[in-house]
CSV table of C-alpha atoms and ligand atoms in Angstrom, one decimal:
chain,number,residue,atom,x,y,z
A,29,UNK,CA,23.8,1.2,22.1
A,30,UNK,CA,25.0,4.0,19.9
A,31,UNK,CA,22.2,6.3,18.7
A,32,UNK,CA,21.5,6.0,15.0
A,33,UNK,CA,22.8,8.9,13.1
A,34,UNK,CA,20.6,10.8,10.6
A,35,UNK,CA,22.0,9.9,7.2
A,36,UNK,CA,22.6,12.5,4.5
A,37,UNK,CA,20.3,11.8,1.5
A,38,UNK,CA,23.2,11.4,-0.8
A,39,UNK,CA,24.1,8.1,1.0
A,40,UNK,CA,24.2,5.0,-1.1
A,41,UNK,CA,24.2,2.5,1.7
A,42,UNK,CA,21.4,1.7,4.2
A,43,UNK,CA,21.9,-0.7,7.1
A,44,UNK,CA,20.0,-3.9,6.3
A,45,UNK,CA,18.8,-6.1,9.1
A,46,UNK,CA,17.5,-9.7,8.8
A,47,UNK,CA,16.3,-10.7,12.2
A,48,UNK,CA,13.8,-9.4,14.7
A,49,UNK,CA,16.5,-9.6,17.4
A,50,UNK,CA,18.9,-7.4,15.3
A,51,UNK,CA,16.0,-4.9,14.6
A,52,UNK,CA,15.1,-4.6,18.3
A,53,UNK,CA,18.7,-4.2,19.3
A,54,UNK,CA,19.2,-1.4,16.6
A,55,UNK,CA,16.1,0.4,17.8
A,56,UNK,CA,16.6,0.1,21.5
A,57,UNK,CA,19.0,3.0,21.8
A,58,UNK,CA,17.0,5.5,19.8
A,59,UNK,CA,13.8,4.5,21.6
A,60,UNK,CA,15.4,5.0,25.0
A,61,UNK,CA,16.7,8.4,23.8
A,62,UNK,CA,13.1,9.3,23.1
A,63,UNK,CA,13.5,9.4,19.3
A,64,UNK,CA,10.4,8.8,17.3
A,65,UNK,CA,10.3,5.9,14.9
A,66,UNK,CA,8.4,5.8,11.5
A,67,UNK,CA,7.7,2.5,9.7
A,68,UNK,CA,7.0,2.1,6.0
A,69,UNK,CA,5.9,-1.5,5.3
A,70,UNK,CA,6.6,-2.5,1.7
A,71,UNK,CA,7.1,-5.5,-0.6
A,72,UNK,CA,9.9,-3.8,-2.5
A,73,UNK,CA,10.4,-3.0,-6.2
A,74,UNK,CA,10.4,0.6,-5.1
A,75,UNK,CA,8.9,3.4,-7.1
A,76,UNK,CA,8.0,7.0,-6.3
A,77,UNK,CA,4.9,5.9,-4.4
A,78,UNK,CA,7.1,4.0,-1.9
A,79,UNK,CA,9.7,6.8,-1.8
A,80,UNK,CA,7.0,9.4,-1.0
A,81,UNK,CA,6.0,7.3,2.0
A,82,UNK,CA,9.7,7.2,3.1
A,83,UNK,CA,10.0,10.9,2.7
A,84,UNK,CA,6.8,11.5,4.8
A,85,UNK,CA,8.3,9.2,7.5
A,86,UNK,CA,11.6,11.0,7.4
A,87,UNK,CA,10.0,14.4,7.6
A,88,UNK,CA,7.8,13.4,10.7
A,89,UNK,CA,10.1,11.0,12.6
A,90,UNK,CA,13.6,10.8,13.9
A,91,UNK,CA,14.2,7.3,12.6
A,92,UNK,CA,12.8,5.8,9.5
A,93,UNK,CA,12.5,2.0,9.1
A,94,UNK,CA,11.4,0.4,5.9
A,95,UNK,CA,10.4,-3.2,5.8
A,96,UNK,CA,10.9,-5.2,2.6
A,97,UNK,CA,9.1,-8.5,2.7
A,98,UNK,CA,7.2,-10.1,-0.2
A,99,UNK,CA,4.5,-11.6,2.0
A,100,UNK,CA,3.4,-14.9,0.4
A,101,UNK,CA,0.2,-15.3,2.5
A,102,UNK,CA,-1.4,-12.3,0.8
A,103,UNK,CA,-1.1,-13.5,-2.7
A,104,UNK,CA,-4.1,-15.3,-4.0
A,105,UNK,CA,-2.3,-16.6,-7.1
A,106,UNK,CA,1.0,-18.5,-7.1
A,107,UNK,CA,2.0,-17.1,-10.5
A,108,UNK,CA,1.5,-13.5,-9.2
A,109,UNK,CA,3.8,-14.3,-6.2
A,110,UNK,CA,6.4,-15.9,-8.5
A,111,UNK,CA,6.4,-13.0,-11.0
A,112,UNK,CA,6.6,-10.3,-8.2
A,113,UNK,CA,9.6,-8.1,-9.1
A,114,UNK,CA,12.5,-8.4,-6.6
A,115,UNK,CA,15.7,-6.4,-6.6
A,116,UNK,CA,17.0,-5.8,-3.1
A,117,UNK,CA,20.2,-4.1,-4.1
A,118,UNK,CA,18.3,-1.5,-6.1
A,119,UNK,CA,15.8,-1.0,-3.4
A,120,UNK,CA,18.5,-0.6,-0.7
A,121,UNK,CA,20.2,2.1,-2.9
A,122,UNK,CA,16.9,4.0,-3.4
A,123,UNK,CA,16.1,3.7,0.4
A,124,UNK,CA,19.5,5.1,1.2
A,125,UNK,CA,18.9,8.0,-1.2
A,126,UNK,CA,15.6,8.7,0.5
A,127,UNK,CA,17.4,8.9,3.9
A,128,UNK,CA,16.0,5.7,5.3
A,129,UNK,CA,17.9,4.7,8.5
A,130,UNK,CA,17.2,0.9,8.6
A,131,UNK,CA,16.0,-1.6,6.0
A,132,UNK,CA,14.4,-4.6,7.6
A,133,UNK,CA,14.5,-7.5,5.0
A,134,UNK,CA,13.8,-10.7,6.9
A,135,UNK,CA,13.9,-14.1,5.3
A,136,UNK,CA,10.6,-16.1,5.1
A,137,UNK,CA,11.4,-18.3,8.2
A,138,UNK,CA,12.0,-15.2,10.4
A,139,UNK,CA,8.4,-14.0,9.7
A,140,UNK,CA,6.8,-17.5,9.6
A,141,UNK,CA,8.8,-19.9,11.6
A,142,UNK,CA,7.9,-23.6,11.6
A,143,UNK,CA,4.6,-24.1,13.4
A,144,UNK,CA,3.3,-20.6,12.8
A,145,UNK,CA,-0.4,-20.9,13.4
A,146,UNK,CA,-2.0,-17.4,14.1
A,147,UNK,CA,-4.1,-15.3,11.7
A,148,UNK,CA,-5.3,-11.8,12.3
A,149,UNK,CA,-8.7,-11.4,10.5
A,150,UNK,CA,-10.7,-8.2,10.2
A,151,UNK,CA,-14.4,-8.7,9.5
A,152,UNK,CA,-16.7,-6.4,7.5
A,153,UNK,CA,-14.3,-4.1,5.6
A,154,UNK,CA,-12.5,-7.1,4.1
A,155,UNK,CA,-15.6,-8.8,2.7
A,156,UNK,CA,-16.1,-6.5,-0.3
A,157,UNK,CA,-14.1,-5.2,-3.3
A,158,UNK,CA,-10.5,-6.7,-3.1
A,159,UNK,CA,-11.7,-9.1,-0.4
A,160,UNK,CA,-14.5,-10.5,-2.5
A,161,UNK,CA,-12.4,-10.7,-5.7
A,162,UNK,CA,-9.1,-12.0,-4.3
A,163,UNK,CA,-10.6,-14.1,-1.5
A,164,UNK,CA,-10.5,-13.6,2.3
A,165,UNK,CA,-7.0,-15.0,2.6
A,166,UNK,CA,-5.7,-11.8,1.0
A,167,UNK,CA,-6.6,-9.4,3.8
A,168,UNK,CA,-5.9,-12.1,6.4
A,169,UNK,CA,-2.4,-12.2,5.0
A,170,UNK,CA,-2.1,-8.4,5.0
A,171,UNK,CA,-3.6,-8.0,8.5
A,172,UNK,CA,-1.4,-10.7,10.0
A,173,UNK,CA,1.9,-9.5,8.5
A,174,UNK,CA,1.2,-5.9,9.2
A,175,UNK,CA,0.3,-6.7,12.9
A,176,UNK,CA,3.6,-8.6,13.1
A,177,UNK,CA,5.6,-5.8,11.5
A,178,UNK,CA,4.1,-3.3,13.9
A,179,UNK,CA,5.0,-5.6,16.9
A,180,UNK,CA,8.5,-6.1,15.5
A,181,UNK,CA,9.3,-2.5,14.9
A,182,UNK,CA,6.9,-0.8,17.5
A,183,UNK,CA,6.9,2.4,15.5
A,184,UNK,CA,5.2,5.7,16.6
A,185,UNK,CA,3.8,6.1,13.1
A,186,UNK,CA,3.3,3.7,10.2
A,187,UNK,CA,2.8,5.0,6.7
A,188,UNK,CA,0.5,3.5,4.0
A,189,UNK,CA,-0.6,4.6,0.5
A,190,UNK,CA,-4.1,5.7,-0.4
A,191,UNK,CA,-3.5,3.8,-3.6
A,192,UNK,CA,-4.6,0.7,-1.5
A,193,UNK,CA,-7.4,2.5,0.2
A,194,UNK,CA,-9.2,-0.6,1.4
A,195,UNK,CA,-6.0,-2.0,2.8
A,196,UNK,CA,-5.4,1.3,4.7
A,197,UNK,CA,-8.9,1.1,6.2
A,198,UNK,CA,-8.4,-2.5,7.2
A,199,UNK,CA,-5.2,-1.5,9.0
A,200,UNK,CA,-6.7,1.5,10.7
A,201,UNK,CA,-9.5,-0.9,11.9
A,202,UNK,CA,-7.1,-3.5,13.3
A,203,UNK,CA,-5.0,-0.9,15.0
A,204,UNK,CA,-8.1,0.4,16.8
A,205,UNK,CA,-9.5,-3.0,17.5
A,206,UNK,CA,-6.3,-4.5,18.9
A,207,UNK,CA,-5.2,-1.2,20.8
A,208,UNK,CA,-1.9,-1.2,18.9
A,209,UNK,CA,0.0,1.9,20.1
A,210,UNK,CA,0.8,3.4,16.7
A,211,UNK,CA,-0.6,6.2,14.5
A,212,UNK,CA,-1.5,5.3,10.9
A,213,UNK,CA,-0.7,7.9,8.3
A,214,UNK,CA,-2.3,7.4,4.8
A,215,UNK,CA,-0.4,9.3,2.1
A,216,UNK,CA,-1.7,10.4,-1.3
A,217,UNK,CA,-1.4,8.2,-4.4
A,218,UNK,CA,1.6,9.0,-6.6
A,219,UNK,CA,0.9,8.9,-10.3
A,220,UNK,CA,2.9,8.7,-13.6
A,221,UNK,CA,2.6,12.0,-15.6
A,222,UNK,CA,-0.1,10.3,-17.7
A,223,UNK,CA,-2.2,9.5,-14.6
A,224,UNK,CA,-1.4,5.8,-14.2
A,225,UNK,CA,-1.1,5.1,-10.4
A,226,UNK,CA,2.4,3.9,-9.7
A,227,UNK,CA,2.6,0.2,-8.8
A,228,UNK,CA,5.3,-2.4,-8.7
A,229,UNK,CA,3.1,-4.4,-11.1
A,230,UNK,CA,3.3,-1.7,-13.8
A,231,UNK,CA,6.7,-3.1,-14.8
A,232,UNK,CA,5.0,-6.3,-16.0
A,233,UNK,CA,2.9,-4.4,-18.6
A,234,UNK,CA,3.9,-4.7,-22.2
A,235,UNK,CA,4.2,-1.4,-24.2
A,236,UNK,CA,0.6,-1.7,-25.5
A,237,UNK,CA,-0.8,-2.8,-22.2
A,238,UNK,CA,1.0,0.2,-20.5
A,239,UNK,CA,-0.9,2.5,-22.9
A,240,UNK,CA,-4.2,0.8,-22.2
A,241,UNK,CA,-3.6,0.9,-18.5
A,242,UNK,CA,-4.0,4.7,-18.4
A,243,UNK,CA,-7.7,4.1,-19.0
A,244,UNK,CA,-8.2,3.3,-15.3
A,245,UNK,CA,-7.2,6.8,-14.2
A,246,UNK,CA,-9.2,8.3,-17.2
A,247,UNK,CA,-12.2,6.3,-16.0
A,248,UNK,CA,-12.0,7.7,-12.5
A,249,UNK,CA,-11.5,11.2,-14.0
A,250,UNK,CA,-14.6,10.7,-16.2
A,251,UNK,CA,-16.6,9.7,-13.2
A,252,UNK,CA,-15.4,12.9,-11.4
A,253,UNK,CA,-16.3,15.0,-14.4
A,254,UNK,CA,-19.8,13.5,-14.5
A,255,UNK,CA,-20.2,14.4,-10.9
A,256,UNK,CA,-18.8,17.9,-11.4
A,257,UNK,CA,-21.3,18.3,-14.2
A,258,UNK,CA,-24.2,17.5,-11.8
A,259,UNK,CA,-24.6,13.8,-12.0
A,260,UNK,CA,-25.9,12.4,-8.6
A,261,UNK,CA,-26.9,9.0,-9.8
A,262,UNK,CA,-24.0,6.6,-9.5
A,263,UNK,CA,-25.2,4.8,-12.6
A,264,UNK,CA,-24.4,7.9,-14.7
A,265,UNK,CA,-20.9,8.3,-13.4
A,266,UNK,CA,-20.4,4.5,-13.8
A,267,UNK,CA,-21.4,4.7,-17.4
A,268,UNK,CA,-19.0,7.5,-18.1
A,269,UNK,CA,-16.2,5.6,-16.4
A,270,UNK,CA,-17.1,2.3,-18.2
A,271,UNK,CA,-17.0,4.1,-21.6
A,272,UNK,CA,-13.3,5.0,-20.9
A,273,UNK,CA,-12.4,1.5,-19.9
A,274,UNK,CA,-14.2,-0.1,-22.9
A,275,UNK,CA,-12.3,2.2,-25.3
A,276,UNK,CA,-9.2,0.5,-24.0
A,277,UNK,CA,-10.8,-3.0,-24.2
A,278,UNK,CA,-10.8,-3.2,-20.4
A,279,UNK,CA,-13.6,-5.0,-18.6
A,280,UNK,CA,-13.3,-4.1,-14.9
A,281,UNK,CA,-13.5,-6.7,-12.1
A,282,UNK,CA,-15.3,-4.0,-10.2
A,283,UNK,CA,-16.0,-0.3,-10.7
A,284,UNK,CA,-18.0,1.1,-7.7
A,285,UNK,CA,-18.9,4.2,-5.8
A,286,UNK,CA,-18.6,3.6,-2.1
A,287,UNK,CA,-18.4,5.3,1.3
A,288,UNK,CA,-14.7,6.1,2.0
A,289,UNK,CA,-15.2,5.0,5.6
A,290,UNK,CA,-17.3,1.8,5.3
A,291,UNK,CA,-16.8,0.8,1.6
A,292,UNK,CA,-20.6,0.2,1.3
A,293,UNK,CA,-22.0,1.4,-2.1
A,294,UNK,CA,-23.5,4.9,-2.0
A,295,UNK,CA,-27.0,5.5,-3.4
A,296,UNK,CA,-26.2,9.1,-4.4
A,297,UNK,CA,-23.0,11.0,-5.3
A,298,UNK,CA,-23.3,13.5,-2.5
A,299,UNK,CA,-20.7,14.2,0.1
A,300,UNK,CA,-17.5,12.1,0.2
A,301,UNK,CA,-17.6,9.2,-2.2
A,302,UNK,CA,-14.7,6.9,-3.1
A,303,UNK,CA,-14.6,5.7,-6.7
A,304,UNK,CA,-12.8,2.4,-6.9
A,305,UNK,CA,-11.8,0.2,-9.8
A,306,UNK,CA,-9.9,-3.0,-10.4
A,307,UNK,CA,-9.2,-4.5,-13.8
A,308,UNK,CA,-6.8,-6.9,-15.5
A,309,UNK,CA,-4.8,-5.4,-18.3
A,310,UNK,CA,-3.3,-8.5,-20.0
A,311,UNK,CA,-2.2,-10.7,-17.2
A,312,UNK,CA,-1.6,-7.8,-14.8
A,313,UNK,CA,-4.2,-6.9,-12.2
A,314,UNK,CA,-4.3,-3.2,-11.4
A,315,UNK,CA,-6.4,-1.2,-8.9
A,316,UNK,CA,-7.0,2.5,-8.5
A,317,UNK,CA,-9.3,4.9,-6.7
A,318,UNK,CA,-10.2,8.5,-6.5
A,319,UNK,CA,-12.0,10.4,-3.7
A,320,UNK,CA,-14.9,12.5,-5.2
A,321,UNK,CA,-15.2,15.2,-2.7
A,322,UNK,CA,-18.6,16.9,-2.0
A,323,UNK,CA,-19.8,16.3,-5.5
A,324,UNK,CA,-16.7,17.8,-7.2
A,325,UNK,CA,-13.3,16.3,-7.0
B,14,AMP,P1,3.5,-2.5,-1.7
B,14,AMP,O1,5.0,-2.6,-1.8
B,14,AMP,O2,2.9,-2.6,-3.1
B,14,AMP,O3,2.9,-3.5,-0.7
B,14,AMP,O4,3.2,-1.1,-1.2
B,14,AMP,C1,3.8,-0.6,0.0
B,14,AMP,C2,3.1,0.7,0.4
B,14,AMP,O5,3.2,1.6,-0.7
B,14,AMP,C3,1.6,0.5,0.6
B,14,AMP,O6,1.2,1.2,1.7
B,14,AMP,C4,1.0,1.0,-0.7
B,14,AMP,O7,-0.3,1.5,-0.5
B,14,AMP,C5,2.0,2.1,-1.0
B,14,AMP,N1,1.9,2.5,-2.4
B,14,AMP,C6,1.9,1.7,-3.5
B,14,AMP,N2,1.8,2.4,-4.6
B,14,AMP,C7,1.6,3.7,-4.3
B,14,AMP,C8,1.4,4.9,-5.0
B,14,AMP,N3,1.3,4.9,-6.3
B,14,AMP,N4,1.3,6.0,-4.3
B,14,AMP,C9,1.4,6.0,-2.9
B,14,AMP,N5,1.6,4.9,-2.2
B,14,AMP,C10,1.7,3.8,-2.8
């Protein structure tokens, strides 16, 4: 098997694979040659957040694999799954430009063949925040598909975004618990110039919703400013953040100050605290978070 060549980043074509057998065959040579493999799992509709993960992988690893699979089992609402943006040709071109070596875009039946009956379920961390608002099936879907992708690709390193901080914690937990031989790298959230965290779902916002959506980042900033001004009571920071959301007529599903390791609510804003927020803006559900470090951001 010929070793994969490093592509120049001006490339407009990325090799796209559909089956696990093709993927394993393509990676066998590089693996035998001792080349390191980085995996970026995605659901497509690439934006700068995804591309930053790909660049991290490319900088650290000899081969970069991006998976593109809109995983139905992690959607709690049929309409959300149906409306999820899909444009594989655009994504493939962006992946090629980012220097990705392989795009793994399997059809549904390759991931969930008839008779599929196994679920990976992480307890504890999944029972709060996104887990309690979207239902336990959400993180079961994430944990199961990520375990499968890690087994399919067998990467040395897998890259996830801090934008989905709870998801990253759940994946770190399952990798430790199941002794999966992979290092998990969590990369910083990439934001629009006005602060809105990039998300594939942002494309669904109308112009006025897009304006209101910036309140999530402003709310987190207000919480951070309250802490920097000396607030130690989470209720004070929460009030400052809520005021920003309400200015934009946004009622959060949750707005909480939690331990960045366990996601349990903190009693005081001392040490590392993760501020997390989820809210619907129109029909679009958005999440964001910000790490308040040592009482100042
Ligand atoms: P998704 O395609 O939404 O499942 O996201 C694929 C990966 O990209 C996940 O690890 C996300 O956490 C990450 N990601 C999504 N948005 C951002 C962002 N704005 N900045 C950094 N990473 C992100």
